[in-house]
Coordinates of C-alpha atoms and ligand atoms in Angstrom, one line a residue:
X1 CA 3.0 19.3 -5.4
X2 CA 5.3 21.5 -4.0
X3 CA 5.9 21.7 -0.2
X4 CA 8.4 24.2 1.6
X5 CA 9.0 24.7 4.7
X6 CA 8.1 28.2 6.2
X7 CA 9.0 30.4 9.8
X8 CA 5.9 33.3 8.3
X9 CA 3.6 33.0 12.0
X10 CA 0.2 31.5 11.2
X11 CA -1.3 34.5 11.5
X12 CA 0.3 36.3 8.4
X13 CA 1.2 33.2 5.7
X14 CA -0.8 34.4 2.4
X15 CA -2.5 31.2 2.6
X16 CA -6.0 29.4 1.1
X17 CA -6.3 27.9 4.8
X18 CA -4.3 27.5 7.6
X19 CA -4.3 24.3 9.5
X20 CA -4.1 23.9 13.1
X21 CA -4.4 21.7 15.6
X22 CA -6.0 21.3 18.8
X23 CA -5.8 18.2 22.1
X24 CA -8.1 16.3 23.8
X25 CA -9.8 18.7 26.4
X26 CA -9.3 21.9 24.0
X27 CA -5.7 21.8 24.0
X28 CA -4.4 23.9 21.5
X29 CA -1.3 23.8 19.9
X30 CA 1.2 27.0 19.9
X31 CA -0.2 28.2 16.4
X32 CA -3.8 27.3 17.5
X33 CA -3.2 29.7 20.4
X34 CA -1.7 32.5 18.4
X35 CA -5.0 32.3 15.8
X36 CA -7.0 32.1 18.9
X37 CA -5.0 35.4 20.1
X38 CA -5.6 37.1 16.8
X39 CA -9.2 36.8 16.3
X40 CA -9.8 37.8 19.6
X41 CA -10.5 34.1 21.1
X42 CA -12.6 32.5 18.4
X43 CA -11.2 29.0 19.4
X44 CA -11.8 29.8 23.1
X45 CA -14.9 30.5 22.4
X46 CA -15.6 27.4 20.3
X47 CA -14.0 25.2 23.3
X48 CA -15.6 26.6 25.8
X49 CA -19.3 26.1 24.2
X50 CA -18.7 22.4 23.3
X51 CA -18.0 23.3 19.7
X52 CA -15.0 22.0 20.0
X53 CA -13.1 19.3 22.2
X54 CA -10.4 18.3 20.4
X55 CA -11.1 14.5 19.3
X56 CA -8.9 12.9 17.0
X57 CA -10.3 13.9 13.7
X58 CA -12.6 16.8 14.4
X59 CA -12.6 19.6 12.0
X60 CA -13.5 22.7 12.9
X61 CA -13.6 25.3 10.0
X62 CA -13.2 29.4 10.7
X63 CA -14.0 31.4 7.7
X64 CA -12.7 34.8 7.1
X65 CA -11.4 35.0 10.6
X66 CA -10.3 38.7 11.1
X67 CA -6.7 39.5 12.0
X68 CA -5.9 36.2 9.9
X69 CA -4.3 36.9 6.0
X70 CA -5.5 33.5 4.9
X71 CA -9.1 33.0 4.2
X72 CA -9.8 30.2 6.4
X73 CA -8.1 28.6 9.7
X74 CA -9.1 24.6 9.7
X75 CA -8.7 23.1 13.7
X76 CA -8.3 19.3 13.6
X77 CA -8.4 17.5 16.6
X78 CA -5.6 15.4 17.6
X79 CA -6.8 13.4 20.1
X80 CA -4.7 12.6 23.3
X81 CA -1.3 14.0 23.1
X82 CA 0.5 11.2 24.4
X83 CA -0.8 8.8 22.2
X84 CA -0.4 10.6 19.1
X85 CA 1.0 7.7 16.5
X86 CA 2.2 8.0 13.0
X87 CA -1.5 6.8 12.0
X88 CA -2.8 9.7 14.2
X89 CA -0.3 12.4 12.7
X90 CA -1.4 10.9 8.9
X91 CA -5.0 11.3 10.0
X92 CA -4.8 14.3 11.0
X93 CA -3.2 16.3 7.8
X94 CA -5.2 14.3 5.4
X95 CA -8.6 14.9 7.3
X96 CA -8.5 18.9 6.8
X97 CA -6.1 17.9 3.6
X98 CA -9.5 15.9 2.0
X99 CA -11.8 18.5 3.4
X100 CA -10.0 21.5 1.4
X101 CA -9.4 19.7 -1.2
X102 CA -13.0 19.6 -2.6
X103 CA -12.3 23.3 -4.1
X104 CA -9.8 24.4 -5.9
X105 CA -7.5 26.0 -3.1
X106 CA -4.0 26.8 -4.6
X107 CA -1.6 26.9 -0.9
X108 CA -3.0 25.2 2.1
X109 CA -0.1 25.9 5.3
X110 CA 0.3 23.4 8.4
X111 CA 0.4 24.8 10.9
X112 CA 0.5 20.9 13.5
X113 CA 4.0 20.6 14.3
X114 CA 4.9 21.3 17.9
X115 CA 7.8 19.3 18.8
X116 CA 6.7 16.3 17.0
X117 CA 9.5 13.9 16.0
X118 CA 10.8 13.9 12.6
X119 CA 8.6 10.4 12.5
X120 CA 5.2 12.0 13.0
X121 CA 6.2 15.0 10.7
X122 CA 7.1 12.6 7.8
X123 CA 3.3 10.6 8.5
X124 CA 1.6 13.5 8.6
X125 CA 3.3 14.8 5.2
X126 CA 2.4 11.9 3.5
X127 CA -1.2 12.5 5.5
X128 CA -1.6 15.6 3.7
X129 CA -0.9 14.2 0.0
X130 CA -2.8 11.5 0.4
X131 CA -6.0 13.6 1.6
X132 CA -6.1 15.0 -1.7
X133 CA -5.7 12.1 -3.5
X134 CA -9.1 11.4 -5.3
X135 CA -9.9 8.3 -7.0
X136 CA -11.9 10.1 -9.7
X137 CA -9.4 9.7 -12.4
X138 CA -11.6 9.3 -15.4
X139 CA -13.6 12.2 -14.1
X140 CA -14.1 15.8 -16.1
X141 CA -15.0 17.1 -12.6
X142 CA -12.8 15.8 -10.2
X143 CA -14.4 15.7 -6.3
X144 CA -10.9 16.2 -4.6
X145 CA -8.1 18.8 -6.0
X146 CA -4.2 18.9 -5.1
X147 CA -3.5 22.1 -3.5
X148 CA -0.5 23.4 -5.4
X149 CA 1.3 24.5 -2.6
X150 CA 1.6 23.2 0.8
X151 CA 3.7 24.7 3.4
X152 CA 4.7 23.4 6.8
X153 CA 5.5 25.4 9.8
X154 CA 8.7 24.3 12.0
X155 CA 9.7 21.5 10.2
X156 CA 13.3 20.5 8.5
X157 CA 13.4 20.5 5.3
X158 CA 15.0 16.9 5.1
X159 CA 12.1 15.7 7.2
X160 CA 10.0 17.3 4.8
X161 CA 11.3 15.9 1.7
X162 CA 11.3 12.3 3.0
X163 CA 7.7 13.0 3.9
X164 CA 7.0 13.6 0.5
X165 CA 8.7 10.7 -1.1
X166 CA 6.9 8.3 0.9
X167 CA 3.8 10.6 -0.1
X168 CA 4.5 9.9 -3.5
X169 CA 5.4 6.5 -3.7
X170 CA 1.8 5.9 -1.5
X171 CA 0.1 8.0 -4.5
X172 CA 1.9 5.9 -7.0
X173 CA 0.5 2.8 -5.3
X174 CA -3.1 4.2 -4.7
X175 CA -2.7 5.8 -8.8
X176 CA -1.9 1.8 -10.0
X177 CA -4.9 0.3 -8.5
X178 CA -7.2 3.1 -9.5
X179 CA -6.5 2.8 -12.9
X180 CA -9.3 0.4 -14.3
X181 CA -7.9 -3.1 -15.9
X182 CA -8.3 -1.5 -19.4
X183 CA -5.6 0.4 -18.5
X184 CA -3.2 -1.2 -16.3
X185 CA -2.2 -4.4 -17.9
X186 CA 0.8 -6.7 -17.4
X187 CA 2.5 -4.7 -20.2
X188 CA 1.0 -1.4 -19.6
X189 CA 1.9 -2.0 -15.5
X190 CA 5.9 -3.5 -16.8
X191 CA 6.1 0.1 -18.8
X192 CA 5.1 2.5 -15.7
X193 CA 7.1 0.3 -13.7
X194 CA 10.2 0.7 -16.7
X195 CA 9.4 4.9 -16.2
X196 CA 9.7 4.5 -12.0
X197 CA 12.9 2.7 -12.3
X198 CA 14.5 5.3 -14.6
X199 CA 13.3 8.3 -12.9
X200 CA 14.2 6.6 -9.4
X201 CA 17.9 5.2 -10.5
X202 CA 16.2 1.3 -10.1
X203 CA 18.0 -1.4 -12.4
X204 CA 15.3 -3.5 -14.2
X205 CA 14.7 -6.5 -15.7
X206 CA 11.2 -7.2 -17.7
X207 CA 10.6 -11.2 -18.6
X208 CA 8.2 -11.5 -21.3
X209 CA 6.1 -14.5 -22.3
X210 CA 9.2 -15.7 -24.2
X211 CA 11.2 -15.6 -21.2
X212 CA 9.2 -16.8 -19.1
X213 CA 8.5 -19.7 -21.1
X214 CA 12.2 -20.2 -21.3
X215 CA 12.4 -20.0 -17.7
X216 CA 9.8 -22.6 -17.2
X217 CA 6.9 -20.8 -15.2
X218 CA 5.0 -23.0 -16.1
X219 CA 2.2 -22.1 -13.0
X220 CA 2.2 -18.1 -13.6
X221 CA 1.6 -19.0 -17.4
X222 CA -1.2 -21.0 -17.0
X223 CA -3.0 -18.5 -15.3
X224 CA -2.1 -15.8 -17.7
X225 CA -3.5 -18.4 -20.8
X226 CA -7.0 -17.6 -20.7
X227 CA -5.9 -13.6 -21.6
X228 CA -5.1 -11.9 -24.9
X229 CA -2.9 -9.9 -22.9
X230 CA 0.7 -11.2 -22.0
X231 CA 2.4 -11.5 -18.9
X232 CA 5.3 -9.9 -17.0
X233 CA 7.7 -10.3 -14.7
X234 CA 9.5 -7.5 -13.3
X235 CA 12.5 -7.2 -11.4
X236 CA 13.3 -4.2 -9.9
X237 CA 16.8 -3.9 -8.1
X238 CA 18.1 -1.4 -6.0
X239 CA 21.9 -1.8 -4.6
X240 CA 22.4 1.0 -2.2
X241 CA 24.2 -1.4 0.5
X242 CA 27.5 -3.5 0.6
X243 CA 28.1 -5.0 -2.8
X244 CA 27.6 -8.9 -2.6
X245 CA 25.2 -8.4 0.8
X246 CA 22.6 -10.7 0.1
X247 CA 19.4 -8.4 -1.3
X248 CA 15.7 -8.1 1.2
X249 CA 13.1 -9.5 -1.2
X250 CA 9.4 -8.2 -2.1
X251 CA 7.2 -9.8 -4.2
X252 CA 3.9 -8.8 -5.1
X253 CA 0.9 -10.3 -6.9
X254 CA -0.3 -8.0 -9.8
X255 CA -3.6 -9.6 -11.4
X256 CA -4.3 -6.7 -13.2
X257 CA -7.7 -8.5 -13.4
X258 CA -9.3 -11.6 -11.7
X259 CA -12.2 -12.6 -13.5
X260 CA -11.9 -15.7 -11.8
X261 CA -11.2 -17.6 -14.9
X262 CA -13.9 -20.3 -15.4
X263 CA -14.5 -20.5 -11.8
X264 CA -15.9 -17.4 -13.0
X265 CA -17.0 -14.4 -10.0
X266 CA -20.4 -13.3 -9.7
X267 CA -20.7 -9.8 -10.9
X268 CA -20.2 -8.2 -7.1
X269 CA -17.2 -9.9 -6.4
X270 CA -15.7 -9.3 -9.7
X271 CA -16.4 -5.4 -9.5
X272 CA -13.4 -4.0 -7.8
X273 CA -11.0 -7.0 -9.5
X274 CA -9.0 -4.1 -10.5
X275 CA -7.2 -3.8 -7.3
X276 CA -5.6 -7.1 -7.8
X277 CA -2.3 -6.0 -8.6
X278 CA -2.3 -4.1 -5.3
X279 CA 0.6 -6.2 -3.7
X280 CA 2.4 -5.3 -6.8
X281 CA 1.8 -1.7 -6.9
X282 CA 3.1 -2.0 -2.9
X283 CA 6.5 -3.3 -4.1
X284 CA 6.6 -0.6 -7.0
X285 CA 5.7 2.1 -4.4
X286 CA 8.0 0.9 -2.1
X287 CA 11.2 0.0 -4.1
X288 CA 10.6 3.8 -5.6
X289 CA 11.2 5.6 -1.8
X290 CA 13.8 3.0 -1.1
X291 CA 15.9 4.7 -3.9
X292 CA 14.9 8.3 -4.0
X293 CA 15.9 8.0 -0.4
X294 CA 19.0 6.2 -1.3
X295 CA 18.6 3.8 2.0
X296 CA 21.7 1.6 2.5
X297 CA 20.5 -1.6 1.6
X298 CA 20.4 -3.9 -1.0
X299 CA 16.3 -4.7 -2.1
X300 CA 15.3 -6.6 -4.9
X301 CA 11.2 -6.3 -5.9
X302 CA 9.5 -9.0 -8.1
X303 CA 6.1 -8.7 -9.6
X304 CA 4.0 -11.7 -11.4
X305 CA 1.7 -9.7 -13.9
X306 CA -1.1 -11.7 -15.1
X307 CA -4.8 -11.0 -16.3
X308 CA -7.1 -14.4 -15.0
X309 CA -9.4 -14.3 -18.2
X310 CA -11.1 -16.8 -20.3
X311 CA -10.6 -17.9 -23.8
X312 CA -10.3 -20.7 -25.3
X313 CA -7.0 -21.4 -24.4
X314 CA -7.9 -21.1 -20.7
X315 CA -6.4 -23.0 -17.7
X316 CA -9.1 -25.6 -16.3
X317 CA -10.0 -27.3 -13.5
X318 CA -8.7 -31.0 -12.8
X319 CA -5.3 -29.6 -15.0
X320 CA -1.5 -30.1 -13.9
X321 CA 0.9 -27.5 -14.2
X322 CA 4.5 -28.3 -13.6
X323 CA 5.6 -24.7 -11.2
X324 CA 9.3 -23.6 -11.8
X325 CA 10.6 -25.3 -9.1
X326 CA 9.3 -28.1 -10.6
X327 CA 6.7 -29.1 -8.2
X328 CA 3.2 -30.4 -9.9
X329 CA -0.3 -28.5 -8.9
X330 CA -3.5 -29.8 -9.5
X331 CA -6.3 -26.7 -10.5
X332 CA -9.1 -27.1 -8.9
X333 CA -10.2 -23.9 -8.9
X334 CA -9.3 -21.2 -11.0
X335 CA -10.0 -18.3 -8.9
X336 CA -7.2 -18.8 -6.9
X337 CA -4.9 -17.8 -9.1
X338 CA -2.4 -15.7 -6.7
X339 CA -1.0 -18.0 -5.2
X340 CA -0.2 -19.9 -8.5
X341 CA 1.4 -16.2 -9.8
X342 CA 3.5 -16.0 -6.7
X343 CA 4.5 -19.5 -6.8
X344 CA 7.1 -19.0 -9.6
X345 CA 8.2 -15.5 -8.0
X346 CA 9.0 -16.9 -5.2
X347 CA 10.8 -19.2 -6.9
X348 CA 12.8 -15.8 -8.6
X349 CA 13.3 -13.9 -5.6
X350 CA 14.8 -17.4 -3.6
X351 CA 16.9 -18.1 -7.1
X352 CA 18.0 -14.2 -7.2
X353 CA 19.7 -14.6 -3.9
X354 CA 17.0 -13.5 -1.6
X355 CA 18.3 -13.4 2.3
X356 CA 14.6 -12.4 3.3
X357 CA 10.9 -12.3 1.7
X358 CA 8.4 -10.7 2.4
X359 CA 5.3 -10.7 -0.4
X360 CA 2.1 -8.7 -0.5
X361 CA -1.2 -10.3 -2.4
X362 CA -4.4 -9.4 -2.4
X363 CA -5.1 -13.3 -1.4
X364 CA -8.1 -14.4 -0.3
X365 CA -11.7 -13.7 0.8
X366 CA -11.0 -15.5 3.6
X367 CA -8.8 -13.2 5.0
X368 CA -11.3 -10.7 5.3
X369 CA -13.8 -12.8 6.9
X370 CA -11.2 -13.6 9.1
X371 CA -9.9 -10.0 10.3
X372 CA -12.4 -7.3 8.1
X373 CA -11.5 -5.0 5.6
X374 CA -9.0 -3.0 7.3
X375 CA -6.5 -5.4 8.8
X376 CA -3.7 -7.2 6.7
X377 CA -2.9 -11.3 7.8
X378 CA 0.6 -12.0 8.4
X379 CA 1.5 -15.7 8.0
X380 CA 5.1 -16.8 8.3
X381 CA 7.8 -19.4 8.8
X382 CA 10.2 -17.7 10.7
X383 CA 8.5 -16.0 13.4
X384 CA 11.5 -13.1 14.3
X385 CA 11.4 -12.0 11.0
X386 CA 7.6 -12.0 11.6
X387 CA 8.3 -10.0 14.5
X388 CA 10.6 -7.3 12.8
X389 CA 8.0 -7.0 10.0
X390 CA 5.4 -6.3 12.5
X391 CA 7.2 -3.6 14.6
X392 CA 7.5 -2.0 11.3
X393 CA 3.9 -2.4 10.5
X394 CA 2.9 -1.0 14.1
X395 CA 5.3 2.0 14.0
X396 CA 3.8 3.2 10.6
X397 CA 0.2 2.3 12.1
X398 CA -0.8 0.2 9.5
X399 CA -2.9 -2.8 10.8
X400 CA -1.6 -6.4 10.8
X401 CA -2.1 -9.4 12.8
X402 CA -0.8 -12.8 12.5
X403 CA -2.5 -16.1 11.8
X404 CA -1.0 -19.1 12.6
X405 CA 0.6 -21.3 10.3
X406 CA 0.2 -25.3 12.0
X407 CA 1.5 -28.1 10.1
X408 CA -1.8 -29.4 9.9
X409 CA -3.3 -26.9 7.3
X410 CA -0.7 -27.9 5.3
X411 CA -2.2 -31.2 5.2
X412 CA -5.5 -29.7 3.2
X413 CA -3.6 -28.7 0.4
X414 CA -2.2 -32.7 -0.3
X415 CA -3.4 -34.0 -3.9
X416 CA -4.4 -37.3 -5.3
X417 CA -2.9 -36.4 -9.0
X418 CA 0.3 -34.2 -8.5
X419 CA 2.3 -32.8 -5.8
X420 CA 0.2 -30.2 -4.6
X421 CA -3.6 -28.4 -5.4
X422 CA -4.3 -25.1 -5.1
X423 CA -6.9 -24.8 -2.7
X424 CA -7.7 -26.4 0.7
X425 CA -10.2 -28.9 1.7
X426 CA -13.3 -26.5 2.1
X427 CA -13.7 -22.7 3.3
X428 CA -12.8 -23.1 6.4
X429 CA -8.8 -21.5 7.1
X430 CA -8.9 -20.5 3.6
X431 CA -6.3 -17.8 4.3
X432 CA -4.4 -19.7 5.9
X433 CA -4.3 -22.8 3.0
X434 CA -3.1 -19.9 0.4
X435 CA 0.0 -19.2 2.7
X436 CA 0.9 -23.2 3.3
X437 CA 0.5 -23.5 -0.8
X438 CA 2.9 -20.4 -0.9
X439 CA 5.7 -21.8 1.9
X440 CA 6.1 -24.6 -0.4
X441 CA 7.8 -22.2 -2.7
X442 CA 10.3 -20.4 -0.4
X443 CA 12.4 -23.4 0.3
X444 CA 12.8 -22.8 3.6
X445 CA 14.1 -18.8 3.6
X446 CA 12.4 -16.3 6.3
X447 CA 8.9 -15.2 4.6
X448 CA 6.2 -13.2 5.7
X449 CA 3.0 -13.3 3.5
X450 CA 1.1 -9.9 3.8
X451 CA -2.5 -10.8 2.9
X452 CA -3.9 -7.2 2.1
X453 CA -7.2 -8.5 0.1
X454 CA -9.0 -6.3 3.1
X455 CA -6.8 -2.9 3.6
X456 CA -5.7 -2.4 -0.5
X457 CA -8.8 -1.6 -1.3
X458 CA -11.7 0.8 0.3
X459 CA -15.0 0.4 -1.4
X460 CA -15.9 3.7 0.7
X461 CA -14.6 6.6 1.5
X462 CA -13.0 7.6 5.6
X463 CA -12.5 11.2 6.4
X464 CA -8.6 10.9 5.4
X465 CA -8.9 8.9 2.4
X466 CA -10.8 8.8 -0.9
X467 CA -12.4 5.3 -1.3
X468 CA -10.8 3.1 -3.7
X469 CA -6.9 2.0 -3.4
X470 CA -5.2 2.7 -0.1
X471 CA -1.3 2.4 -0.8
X472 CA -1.6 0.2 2.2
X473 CA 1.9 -1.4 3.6
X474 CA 4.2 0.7 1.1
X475 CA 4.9 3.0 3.9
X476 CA 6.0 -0.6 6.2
X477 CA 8.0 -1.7 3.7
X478 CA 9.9 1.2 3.5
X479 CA 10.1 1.2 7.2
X480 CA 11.2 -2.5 7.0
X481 CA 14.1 -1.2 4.9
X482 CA 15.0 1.3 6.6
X483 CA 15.3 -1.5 9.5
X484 CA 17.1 -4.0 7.7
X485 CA 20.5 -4.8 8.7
X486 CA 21.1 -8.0 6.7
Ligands
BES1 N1 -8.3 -11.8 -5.7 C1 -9.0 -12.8 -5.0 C2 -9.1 -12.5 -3.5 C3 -9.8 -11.2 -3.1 C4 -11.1 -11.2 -2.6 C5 -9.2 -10.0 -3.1 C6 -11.8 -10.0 -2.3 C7 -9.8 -8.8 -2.7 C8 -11.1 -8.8 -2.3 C9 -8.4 -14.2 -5.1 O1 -7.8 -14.4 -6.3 C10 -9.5 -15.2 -5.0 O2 -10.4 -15.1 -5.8 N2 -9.5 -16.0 -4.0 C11 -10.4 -17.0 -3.8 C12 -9.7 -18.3 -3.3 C13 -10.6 -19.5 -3.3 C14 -11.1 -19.8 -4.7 C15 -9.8 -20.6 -2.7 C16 -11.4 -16.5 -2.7 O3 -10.9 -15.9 -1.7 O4 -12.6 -16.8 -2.8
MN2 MN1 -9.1 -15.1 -7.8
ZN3 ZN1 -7.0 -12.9 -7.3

């Protein structure tokens, strides 16, 4: 997609639509006023009989408007001014973004800037891109298509193109998980991730079954046994900061599919199992923006890439696997095979030199019980750098809140046969059990867990967004990059 920045007045652009925006209490903005001027007050009008109030998210469509050169003038409401967010400025370029997109419309101009921060500008580019972004990939009629062309009124063009690489690296995530499991594979995933690095300047390193046999991962094997399909690990390194400066670490679970092994799913659960590998298409998404924006830090990503089948071969309950670190885990249930996947990443990303972690997984079931589909659990052992990734996650207004990490749910993950099991004691805290199994990995460096089994996926569609993946947290990362001072 191209976007340019243009000065033509919203009245003249030769434009498919022109969007505007308009306050709480029919507010308009500056270009709202001078389309209200040129069609001799139609957005007066439209205020003043209750047509039209201004509430974030509205959309107000004007077709043909006379004294207007584009065919249609979108008004989307923007809510209270002084609490317009990131979220809100996202919101409101993907809502009219998502609405035009269901026709082919070639140039679509925003008109919403009026002295909004470089901040907003940048959320409300990557708004507009990901409005369009339909998850209808296998589709001969797609429901949502990319404008070619957008342009944006009053903006820089710097701001503009750093909204766009966050844009893009939010598509790339949401593209990963929509591609079914028969596409996206460990190797197939290792490849696009191969193409990312080159195209973003990203050293890589790919660990095949060999390797990681040689490198004794002996816990993200066993889950990867019951597939014909071989796993990865990937490393992706970016150095953009002080050579030597210990590197920020993300690591993300890519299931490319989760069956559930023999503790098979039931056919609901096991529907969207695709979206597995979202905290892995996060850190791929991410580390991409960190390097076209050439940030000055040093970030290392690490994703475990694993398909939980079953074969004959396959992992089973009541067996020991020996992790990388060398601690033992008794299986006793095969469907929670994340944490077992992350437990020899985090074991990389602490051996690679890590100063921080954070890792991304679609976790548990729990966690959405606990806090619903659309808010990520944080769970830590170092509660500043807790702190610092929730800022971040609060300035991009991307949902998180924290559960709490007490000793004693560490207890419920204790085993009668090896060092460790993988699951707690029951239901009950089952979110919280995954993150104590996952601490014992990190040897004691600052980690934050981003449980994202609730906001990676939408199984329907919002105003802004197409259902399906969300790119949720690759825009926090990046913000927790662009944060990081060592
Ligand atoms: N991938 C699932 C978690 C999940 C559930 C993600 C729903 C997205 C939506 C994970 O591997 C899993 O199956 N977890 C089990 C753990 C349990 C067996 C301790 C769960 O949550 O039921
Ligand atoms: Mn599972
Ligand atoms: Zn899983």
């Amino acid at each position: 997609m191209k976007i340019s920045a243009t000065n033509d007045p919203a009245t003249s652009i030769q434009a498919d639509a022109v969007v505007v925006g308009c306050y709480a209490e029919g507010q308009l903005q500056p270009a709202a006023m001078t389309i209200d001027q040129a069609t001799g007050g139609a957005i007066t009008r439209l205020i003043e009989a209750k047509e039209l109030v201004g509430k974030a998210g509205e959309l107000t469509k004007i077709l043909v408007p006379s004294g207007v050169a584009a065919m249609q003038v979108v008004v989307v409401g923007l809510g209270e001014r002084e609490e317009l967010d990131r979220r809100g400025a996202f919101q409101a370029a993907a809502a009219p973004a998502k609405l035009l997109a269901s026709k082919p419309r070639s140039h679509v101009a925003f008109y919403l800037n009026d002295k909004w921060n470089a901040d907003l500008v940048e959320a409300a580019v990557c708004g507009a891109m990901a409005g369009c972004q339909g998850q209808d990939l296998y589709r001969a009629e797609k429901k949502l298509l990319p404008f070619e062309q957008i342009s944006w009124a009053a903006a820089e063009v710097q701001v503009l193109a750093s909204g766009q690489i966050l844009g893009e690296s939010v598509a790339l995530a949401r593209r990963l998980v929509n591609e079914p499991a028969n596409m996206i594979y460990p190797e197939s995933f290792a490849d696009t991730a191969a193409d990312v690095a080159k195209k973003s300047g990203l050293e890589i390193e790919i660990w095949d079954e060999e390797r990681l046999k040689a490198e004794r991962c002996g816990s993200l094997l066993a889950v990867a046994r019951g597939s014909k399909r071989p796993p990865r690990l990937v490393i992706l390194r970016y150095n953009g900061g002080n050579k030597g400066d210990a590197p920020l670490a993300f690591v993300g679970k890519g299931v490319t599919f989760d069956s559930g092994g023999l503790s098979l799913k039931p056919n609901d659960s096991m529907k969207t199992m695709k979206c597995d590998m979202a905290g892995a298409a996060t850190v791929v998404g991410a580390m991409e923006a960190i390097a076209k924006l050439q940030l000055p830090v040093n970030v290392i990503g690490l994703v475990g890439l694993v398909e939980n089948m079953i074969n004959g071969d396959a992992f089973k309950l009541g067996d020991v696997l020996t992790a990388r670190s060398g601690k033992t885990i008794e299986v006793l249930n095969t469907d929670a095979e994340g944490r077992l996947v992350l437990a020899d990443v985090l074991d990389v990303a602490v051996e690679q030199g890590a100063a921080k972690i954070i890792d991304l997984a679609t976790l548990t079931g729990a966690c959405l019980v606990a806090l619903g589909t659309d808010t990520a659990g944080l769970m830590t052992n170092d509660q500043a750098w807790c702190d610092e990734l929730s800022s971040a996650a609060r300035l991009c207004g991307e949902a998180a809140w924290q559960l709490p990490m007490f000793p004693k749910f560490g207890e419920q993950i204790a085993s009668k046969v090896a060092d460790i099991k993988n699951v707690g004691d029951g239901r009950w805290g089952g979110a919280i059990t995954a993150a104590k199994f996952l601490e014992e990995f990190v040897q004691g460096k600052p980690w934050v867990h981003i449980d994202i089994a609730g906001p990676a996926f939408l199984d329907n569609s919002k105003p802004w967004l197409d259902a399906g993946g969300t790119g949720a947290f690759v825009r926090t990362l990046i913000e927790v990059a662009r944060g990081w001072r060592g």
